[in-house]
Amino acid sequence: MLTVDFSRFPLAPGDRVLDLGCGAGRHAFECYRRGAQVVALDQNGDEIREVAKWFAAMKEAGEAPAGASATAMEGDALALPFPDDSFDVVIISEVMEHIPDDKGVLAEMVRVLRPGGRIAVTVPRYGPEKICWALSDAYHEVEGGHIRIYRGDELLGKMREAGLEPYGTHHAHGLHSPYWWLKCAFGVDNDKALPVQAYHKLLVWDIMKKPLATRLAERALNPVIGKSFVVYATKPHLPEAPVADEASAPAEAPEPAARPATRTRKTATSTTKAPATKASAKSSAGAAK
């Protein structure tokens, strides 16, 4: 189940992609299938080992085209082990709501994204998430749980402050909000409640079969109660330094007249210094948490 819409966020074969906070790897797998050079990174070692196994299985089954590559690795979202401008594409899905220093994560993503590169950010939507918090403290008051609820304009503002230029937004997973409301109402750890079981079967059927009826229903529900808010943005190119044209360059000043020999001649020297430049998380478990 993908939250990023790749028809709005095109991916070219050979693109260098970082799936940050990859969780179970759903977006990383899709990028691999599309021929990208994928790095799936997460702080959870158990999940990374599972993602690595799936990458190997996909390669053996021929699911990825020639030239594609995939690596799974543990890492810290606040100290990414990559040089500046390493990736063409960065995806961070359902992660930032877990991390106290979300501005630090944005800064690291911008650092490793090349100028002109693209980024997709997804977080739980404010309205549906607020209902979950109202229904259950256990939904978010857990270790590694959600620590904030983003308003759309707040997230867009933080992305712009980080130097990104958003170019598109939408909502996703309208069918999943009622499921999480039921989970919160009956107990987030209570999978035996009949309404929860019944709705879960509906979601599994929808994911596996993709029937037209539920596709149309979700399309209608997404703008109203879509569980996730998705933002697409680019990292702008740095402005090029102007090149002086010889024809338009100012004429050199004439040499000053020689001073009398009885006076000491002084010469002024100046030096300039160039300014210094320097260029965790979990994805949703089956139902866009």
mmCIF file of C-alpha atoms in Angstrom:
data_model
loop_
_atom_site.group_PDB
_atom_site.id
_atom_site.type_symbol
_atom_site.label_atom_id
_atom_site.label_comp_id
_atom_site.label_asym_id
_atom_site.label_seq_id
_atom_site.Cartn_x
_atom_site.Cartn_y
_atom_site.Cartn_z
ATOM 1 C CA MET A 1 0.000 0.000 0.000
ATOM 2 C CA LEU A 2 1.704 3.153 -1.255
ATOM 3 C CA THR A 3 1.156 6.634 0.118
ATOM 4 C CA VAL A 4 3.323 8.406 -2.451
ATOM 5 C CA ASP A 5 1.559 8.690 -5.813
ATOM 6 C CA PHE A 6 4.206 7.990 -8.451
ATOM 7 C CA SER A 7 2.003 9.432 -11.186
ATOM 8 C CA ARG A 8 2.493 12.801 -9.432
ATOM 9 C CA PHE A 9 6.056 12.035 -8.342
ATOM 10 C CA PRO A 10 7.709 10.480 -11.412
ATOM 11 C CA LEU A 11 10.733 8.264 -10.987
ATOM 12 C CA ALA A 12 13.221 7.554 -13.778
ATOM 13 C CA PRO A 13 15.334 4.396 -14.094
ATOM 14 C CA GLY A 14 18.739 5.027 -12.547
ATOM 15 C CA ASP A 15 17.512 7.696 -10.127
ATOM 16 C CA ARG A 16 19.367 7.593 -6.810
ATOM 17 C CA VAL A 17 16.635 7.249 -4.173
ATOM 18 C CA LEU A 18 16.770 7.453 -0.377
ATOM 19 C CA ASP A 19 13.775 5.985 1.454
ATOM 20 C CA LEU A 20 14.340 7.549 4.864
ATOM 21 C CA GLY A 21 12.673 5.746 7.752
ATOM 22 C CA CYS A 22 11.727 3.005 5.309
ATOM 23 C CA GLY A 23 10.024 0.793 7.898
ATOM 24 C CA ALA A 24 8.829 -2.380 6.183
ATOM 25 C CA GLY A 25 10.085 -1.043 2.841
ATOM 26 C CA ARG A 26 6.913 -0.514 0.796
ATOM 27 C CA HIS A 27 8.134 2.593 -1.057
ATOM 28 C CA ALA A 28 11.686 1.262 -1.403
ATOM 29 C CA PHE A 29 10.373 -1.893 -3.096
ATOM 30 C CA GLU A 30 8.317 0.138 -5.570
ATOM 31 C CA CYS A 31 11.320 2.331 -6.440
ATOM 32 C CA TYR A 32 13.443 -0.787 -6.964
ATOM 33 C CA ARG A 33 10.806 -2.220 -9.319
ATOM 34 C CA ARG A 34 10.937 1.039 -11.284
ATOM 35 C CA GLY A 35 14.678 0.689 -11.879
ATOM 36 C CA ALA A 36 16.045 3.085 -9.289
ATOM 37 C CA GLN A 37 19.258 2.819 -7.265
ATOM 38 C CA VAL A 38 17.648 2.581 -3.843
ATOM 39 C CA VAL A 39 18.967 3.036 -0.331
ATOM 40 C CA ALA A 40 16.436 2.045 2.342
ATOM 41 C CA LEU A 41 17.459 3.442 5.736
ATOM 42 C CA ASP A 42 15.871 2.974 9.147
ATOM 43 C CA GLN A 43 17.004 2.933 12.775
ATOM 44 C CA ASN A 44 15.204 -0.359 13.407
ATOM 45 C CA GLY A 45 17.667 -3.147 12.747
ATOM 46 C CA ASP A 46 15.054 -5.910 12.655
ATOM 47 C CA GLU A 47 13.073 -4.160 9.935
ATOM 48 C CA ILE A 48 16.207 -3.389 7.928
ATOM 49 C CA ARG A 49 17.186 -7.065 7.937
ATOM 50 C CA GLU A 50 13.727 -7.983 6.635
ATOM 51 C CA VAL A 51 13.915 -5.320 3.927
ATOM 52 C CA ALA A 52 17.319 -6.672 2.856
ATOM 53 C CA LYS A 53 15.831 -10.181 2.553
ATOM 54 C CA TRP A 54 13.015 -8.864 0.372
ATOM 55 C CA PHE A 55 15.457 -6.967 -1.844
ATOM 56 C CA ALA A 56 17.387 -10.206 -2.368
ATOM 57 C CA ALA A 57 14.189 -12.127 -3.128
ATOM 58 C CA MET A 58 13.072 -9.483 -5.633
ATOM 59 C CA LYS A 59 16.423 -9.647 -7.404
ATOM 60 C CA GLU A 60 16.303 -13.445 -7.566
ATOM 61 C CA ALA A 61 12.739 -13.338 -8.913
ATOM 62 C CA GLY A 62 13.678 -10.820 -11.592
ATOM 63 C CA GLU A 63 11.293 -8.167 -10.287
ATOM 64 C CA ALA A 64 13.816 -5.357 -10.714
ATOM 65 C CA PRO A 65 15.114 -4.295 -14.139
ATOM 66 C CA ALA A 66 18.756 -4.379 -15.166
ATOM 67 C CA GLY A 67 20.715 -1.498 -13.717
ATOM 68 C CA ALA A 68 18.567 -1.209 -10.595
ATOM 69 C CA SER A 69 20.198 -1.642 -7.216
ATOM 70 C CA ALA A 70 18.982 -1.815 -3.628
ATOM 71 C CA THR A 71 20.709 -1.485 -0.273
ATOM 72 C CA ALA A 72 19.176 -1.680 3.214
ATOM 73 C CA MET A 73 21.050 -0.091 6.096
ATOM 74 C CA GLU A 74 20.646 1.125 9.660
ATOM 75 C CA GLY A 75 21.137 4.823 10.215
ATOM 76 C CA ASP A 76 20.212 7.977 12.068
ATOM 77 C CA ALA A 77 17.901 10.401 10.256
ATOM 78 C CA LEU A 78 19.602 13.306 12.042
ATOM 79 C CA ALA A 79 23.112 12.291 10.927
ATOM 80 C CA LEU A 80 22.814 10.687 7.498
ATOM 81 C CA PRO A 81 25.998 8.853 6.442
ATOM 82 C CA PHE A 82 26.040 10.326 2.929
ATOM 83 C CA PRO A 83 27.882 13.215 1.253
ATOM 84 C CA ASP A 84 26.076 16.363 0.163
ATOM 85 C CA ASP A 85 23.965 16.110 -3.020
ATOM 86 C CA SER A 86 24.014 12.279 -3.000
ATOM 87 C CA PHE A 87 20.429 11.588 -4.124
ATOM 88 C CA ASP A 88 18.053 12.565 -6.909
ATOM 89 C CA VAL A 89 14.994 11.630 -4.844
ATOM 90 C CA VAL A 90 14.225 11.434 -1.116
ATOM 91 C CA ILE A 91 11.072 9.852 0.339
ATOM 92 C CA ILE A 92 10.090 10.145 4.000
ATOM 93 C CA SER A 93 6.694 8.582 4.667
ATOM 94 C CA GLU A 94 4.875 8.600 8.030
ATOM 95 C CA VAL A 95 8.100 9.377 9.910
ATOM 96 C CA MET A 96 8.353 13.044 10.855
ATOM 97 C CA GLU A 97 5.497 12.841 13.365
ATOM 98 C CA HIS A 98 7.717 10.513 15.426
ATOM 99 C CA ILE A 99 10.847 12.697 15.575
ATOM 100 C CA PRO A 100 11.276 15.579 18.066
ATOM 101 C CA ASP A 101 13.784 17.450 15.866
ATOM 102 C CA ASP A 102 11.795 17.506 12.650
ATOM 103 C CA LYS A 103 13.646 20.616 11.434
ATOM 104 C CA GLY A 104 16.923 18.755 11.844
ATOM 105 C CA VAL A 105 15.598 15.877 9.724
ATOM 106 C CA LEU A 106 14.471 18.295 7.019
ATOM 107 C CA ALA A 107 17.903 19.933 7.029
ATOM 108 C CA GLU A 108 19.628 16.562 6.579
ATOM 109 C CA MET A 109 17.304 15.580 3.732
ATOM 110 C CA VAL A 110 17.955 18.872 1.956
ATOM 111 C CA ARG A 111 21.697 18.410 2.437
ATOM 112 C CA VAL A 112 21.837 14.987 0.763
ATOM 113 C CA LEU A 113 19.373 15.909 -2.011
ATOM 114 C CA ARG A 114 21.013 17.318 -5.147
ATOM 115 C CA PRO A 115 19.922 20.723 -6.479
ATOM 116 C CA GLY A 116 16.942 20.091 -8.744
ATOM 117 C CA GLY A 117 16.124 16.866 -6.880
ATOM 118 C CA ARG A 118 12.670 15.948 -5.596
ATOM 119 C CA ILE A 119 11.333 15.016 -2.181
ATOM 120 C CA ALA A 120 8.072 13.436 -1.013
ATOM 121 C CA VAL A 121 6.932 13.918 2.589
ATOM 122 C CA THR A 122 3.877 12.207 4.070
ATOM 123 C CA VAL A 123 2.435 12.646 7.569
ATOM 124 C CA PRO A 124 -0.871 11.810 9.261
ATOM 125 C CA ARG A 125 -3.520 14.387 8.360
ATOM 126 C CA TYR A 126 -4.608 16.781 11.100
ATOM 127 C CA GLY A 127 -8.376 16.018 11.268
ATOM 128 C CA PRO A 128 -8.369 12.196 11.262
ATOM 129 C CA GLU A 129 -5.296 12.138 13.526
ATOM 130 C CA LYS A 130 -6.943 14.503 16.020
ATOM 131 C CA ILE A 131 -9.886 12.103 16.310
ATOM 132 C CA CYS A 132 -7.507 9.208 17.019
ATOM 133 C CA TRP A 133 -5.812 11.182 19.794
ATOM 134 C CA ALA A 134 -9.193 12.105 21.290
ATOM 135 C CA LEU A 135 -10.368 8.481 21.292
ATOM 136 C CA SER A 136 -7.223 6.881 22.717
ATOM 137 C CA ASP A 137 -4.169 7.985 24.656
ATOM 138 C CA ALA A 138 -2.578 4.598 23.959
ATOM 139 C CA TYR A 139 -2.640 5.400 20.229
ATOM 140 C CA HIS A 140 0.128 7.968 20.582
ATOM 141 C CA GLU A 141 1.465 7.823 24.158
ATOM 142 C CA VAL A 142 3.821 4.929 23.502
ATOM 143 C CA GLU A 143 7.569 4.730 23.016
ATOM 144 C CA GLY A 144 8.337 5.850 19.511
ATOM 145 C CA GLY A 145 4.738 6.980 18.974
ATOM 146 C CA HIS A 146 3.356 10.114 17.393
ATOM 147 C CA ILE A 147 4.500 13.224 19.240
ATOM 148 C CA ARG A 148 2.803 15.894 17.104
ATOM 149 C CA ILE A 149 -0.061 16.475 14.688
ATOM 150 C CA TYR A 150 0.786 18.583 11.652
ATOM 151 C CA ARG A 151 -1.487 21.129 10.110
ATOM 152 C CA GLY A 152 -0.939 21.272 6.377
ATOM 153 C CA ASP A 153 0.240 24.881 6.335
ATOM 154 C CA GLU A 154 2.629 24.162 9.217
ATOM 155 C CA LEU A 155 4.371 21.357 7.333
ATOM 156 C CA LEU A 156 4.563 23.417 4.148
ATOM 157 C CA GLY A 157 6.058 26.307 6.115
ATOM 158 C CA LYS A 158 8.757 24.115 7.659
ATOM 159 C CA MET A 159 9.652 22.685 4.266
ATOM 160 C CA ARG A 160 9.995 26.163 2.771
ATOM 161 C CA GLU A 161 12.137 27.276 5.715
ATOM 162 C CA ALA A 162 14.418 24.306 4.993
ATOM 163 C CA GLY A 163 14.931 25.584 1.443
ATOM 164 C CA LEU A 164 12.466 23.375 -0.417
ATOM 165 C CA GLU A 165 9.878 24.518 -2.961
ATOM 166 C CA PRO A 166 6.594 22.558 -2.625
ATOM 167 C CA TYR A 167 4.811 21.975 -5.925
ATOM 168 C CA GLY A 168 1.929 19.667 -5.071
ATOM 169 C CA THR A 169 -0.172 18.173 -2.261
ATOM 170 C CA HIS A 170 -2.951 15.642 -1.842
ATOM 171 C CA HIS A 171 -4.548 13.337 0.734
ATOM 172 C CA ALA A 172 -4.435 9.540 0.727
ATOM 173 C CA HIS A 173 -5.983 6.467 2.391
ATOM 174 C CA GLY A 174 -9.516 7.732 2.969
ATOM 175 C CA LEU A 175 -10.671 4.162 3.654
ATOM 176 C CA HIS A 176 -8.139 3.764 6.453
ATOM 177 C CA SER A 177 -9.256 6.556 8.783
ATOM 178 C CA PRO A 178 -12.403 4.702 9.971
ATOM 179 C CA TYR A 179 -10.272 1.624 10.670
ATOM 180 C CA TRP A 180 -8.020 3.557 13.023
ATOM 181 C CA TRP A 181 -10.984 5.234 14.674
ATOM 182 C CA LEU A 182 -12.377 1.763 15.401
ATOM 183 C CA LYS A 183 -8.997 0.622 16.696
ATOM 184 C CA CYS A 184 -8.813 3.604 19.033
ATOM 185 C CA ALA A 185 -12.409 3.169 20.210
ATOM 186 C CA PHE A 186 -12.090 -0.561 20.986
ATOM 187 C CA GLY A 187 -8.442 -0.483 22.087
ATOM 188 C CA VAL A 188 -5.398 -0.162 19.847
ATOM 189 C CA ASP A 189 -4.160 -3.597 20.945
ATOM 190 C CA ASN A 190 -7.575 -5.261 20.743
ATOM 191 C CA ASP A 191 -7.618 -6.973 17.353
ATOM 192 C CA LYS A 192 -10.406 -9.343 18.405
ATOM 193 C CA ALA A 193 -13.174 -6.739 18.426
ATOM 194 C CA LEU A 194 -15.610 -7.770 15.685
ATOM 195 C CA PRO A 195 -15.905 -4.321 14.044
ATOM 196 C CA VAL A 196 -12.123 -4.079 13.886
ATOM 197 C CA GLN A 197 -11.776 -7.568 12.413
ATOM 198 C CA ALA A 198 -14.462 -6.943 9.823
ATOM 199 C CA TYR A 199 -12.988 -3.653 8.681
ATOM 200 C CA HIS A 200 -9.500 -5.127 8.543
ATOM 201 C CA LYS A 201 -10.748 -7.841 6.186
ATOM 202 C CA LEU A 202 -12.229 -5.129 3.983
ATOM 203 C CA LEU A 203 -8.900 -3.314 3.812
ATOM 204 C CA VAL A 204 -6.952 -6.484 3.003
ATOM 205 C CA TRP A 205 -9.451 -7.342 0.265
ATOM 206 C CA ASP A 206 -9.136 -3.824 -1.131
ATOM 207 C CA ILE A 207 -5.314 -3.923 -1.138
ATOM 208 C CA MET A 208 -5.155 -7.362 -2.757
ATOM 209 C CA LYS A 209 -7.977 -7.091 -5.291
ATOM 210 C CA LYS A 210 -8.207 -3.320 -5.952
ATOM 211 C CA PRO A 211 -11.880 -3.495 -6.942
ATOM 212 C CA LEU A 212 -13.355 -0.532 -8.781
ATOM 213 C CA ALA A 213 -15.970 0.095 -6.072
ATOM 214 C CA THR A 214 -13.440 0.703 -3.296
ATOM 215 C CA ARG A 215 -11.112 2.635 -5.624
ATOM 216 C CA LEU A 216 -13.958 5.048 -6.392
ATOM 217 C CA ALA A 217 -14.963 5.206 -2.730
ATOM 218 C CA GLU A 218 -11.432 6.054 -1.617
ATOM 219 C CA ARG A 219 -11.058 8.673 -4.321
ATOM 220 C CA ALA A 220 -14.197 10.365 -3.005
ATOM 221 C CA LEU A 221 -13.156 10.038 0.656
ATOM 222 C CA ASN A 222 -9.531 11.187 0.303
ATOM 223 C CA PRO A 223 -10.254 14.939 0.194
ATOM 224 C CA VAL A 224 -12.584 14.599 3.195
ATOM 225 C CA ILE A 225 -11.028 12.072 5.592
ATOM 226 C CA GLY A 226 -7.805 10.955 3.883
ATOM 227 C CA LYS A 227 -5.542 9.541 6.600
ATOM 228 C CA SER A 228 -2.306 10.941 5.145
ATOM 229 C CA PHE A 229 -1.218 14.370 3.909
ATOM 230 C CA VAL A 230 1.338 14.187 1.093
ATOM 231 C CA VAL A 231 3.628 17.000 -0.083
ATOM 232 C CA TYR A 232 5.930 16.993 -3.117
ATOM 233 C CA ALA A 233 8.755 19.524 -3.368
ATOM 234 C CA THR A 234 11.994 20.289 -5.156
ATOM 235 C CA LYS A 235 15.356 21.585 -3.994
ATOM 236 C CA PRO A 236 16.068 24.657 -6.123
ATOM 237 C CA HIS A 237 19.248 25.030 -8.137
ATOM 238 C CA LEU A 238 21.815 27.432 -6.742
ATOM 239 C CA PRO A 239 21.953 30.707 -8.719
ATOM 240 C CA GLU A 240 24.917 30.850 -11.077
ATOM 241 C CA ALA A 241 27.561 33.474 -10.424
ATOM 242 C CA PRO A 242 27.528 36.204 -13.102
ATOM 243 C CA VAL A 243 30.366 35.991 -15.639
ATOM 244 C CA ALA A 244 32.045 39.291 -16.423
ATOM 245 C CA ASP A 245 32.085 40.199 -20.114
ATOM 246 C CA GLU A 246 35.401 41.610 -21.318
ATOM 247 C CA ALA A 247 33.657 44.143 -23.542
ATOM 248 C CA SER A 248 31.586 45.486 -20.667
ATOM 249 C CA ALA A 249 34.303 45.323 -17.996
ATOM 250 C CA PRO A 250 35.350 48.752 -16.666
ATOM 251 C CA ALA A 251 38.627 50.095 -17.973
ATOM 252 C CA GLU A 252 41.574 49.801 -15.643
ATOM 253 C CA ALA A 253 42.481 52.960 -13.783
ATOM 254 C CA PRO A 254 45.622 54.661 -15.075
ATOM 255 C CA GLU A 255 48.849 54.214 -13.166
ATOM 256 C CA PRO A 256 49.321 56.999 -10.631
ATOM 257 C CA ALA A 257 52.060 59.504 -11.329
ATOM 258 C CA ALA A 258 55.368 58.751 -9.705
ATOM 259 C CA ARG A 259 55.846 60.475 -6.383
ATOM 260 C CA PRO A 260 58.920 62.525 -5.534
ATOM 261 C CA ALA A 261 61.858 60.425 -4.483
ATOM 262 C CA THR A 262 62.059 62.281 -1.191
ATOM 263 C CA ARG A 263 58.788 60.658 0.008
ATOM 264 C CA THR A 264 58.323 57.030 0.984
ATOM 265 C CA ARG A 265 55.991 55.198 -1.395
ATOM 266 C CA LYS A 266 53.301 53.104 0.291
ATOM 267 C CA THR A 267 51.433 50.196 -1.252
ATOM 268 C CA ALA A 268 48.128 48.909 -0.010
ATOM 269 C CA THR A 269 47.353 45.234 -0.091
ATOM 270 C CA SER A 270 44.029 43.557 0.699
ATOM 271 C CA THR A 271 42.970 39.975 1.191
ATOM 272 C CA THR A 272 39.494 38.463 1.015
ATOM 273 C CA LYS A 273 38.296 35.184 2.360
ATOM 274 C CA ALA A 274 35.680 33.092 0.603
ATOM 275 C CA PRO A 275 32.663 32.400 2.809
ATOM 276 C CA ALA A 276 32.634 28.874 4.221
ATOM 277 C CA THR A 277 29.958 26.645 2.702
ATOM 278 C CA LYS A 278 28.551 23.349 3.832
ATOM 279 C CA ALA A 279 26.360 22.051 1.734
ATOM 280 C CA SER A 280 13.386 7.321 12.907
ATOM 281 C CA ALA A 281 11.008 5.939 12.284
ATOM 282 C CA LYS A 282 8.441 3.650 11.084
ATOM 283 C CA SER A 283 6.140 3.508 8.082
ATOM 284 C CA SER A 284 2.537 2.469 8.587
ATOM 285 C CA ALA A 285 1.957 -1.202 9.330
ATOM 286 C CA GLY A 286 -0.539 -2.167 6.701
ATOM 287 C CA ALA A 287 -2.938 0.667 7.323
ATOM 288 C CA ALA A 288 -1.238 4.073 7.171
ATOM 289 C CA LYS A 289 -0.622 4.683 10.832
#
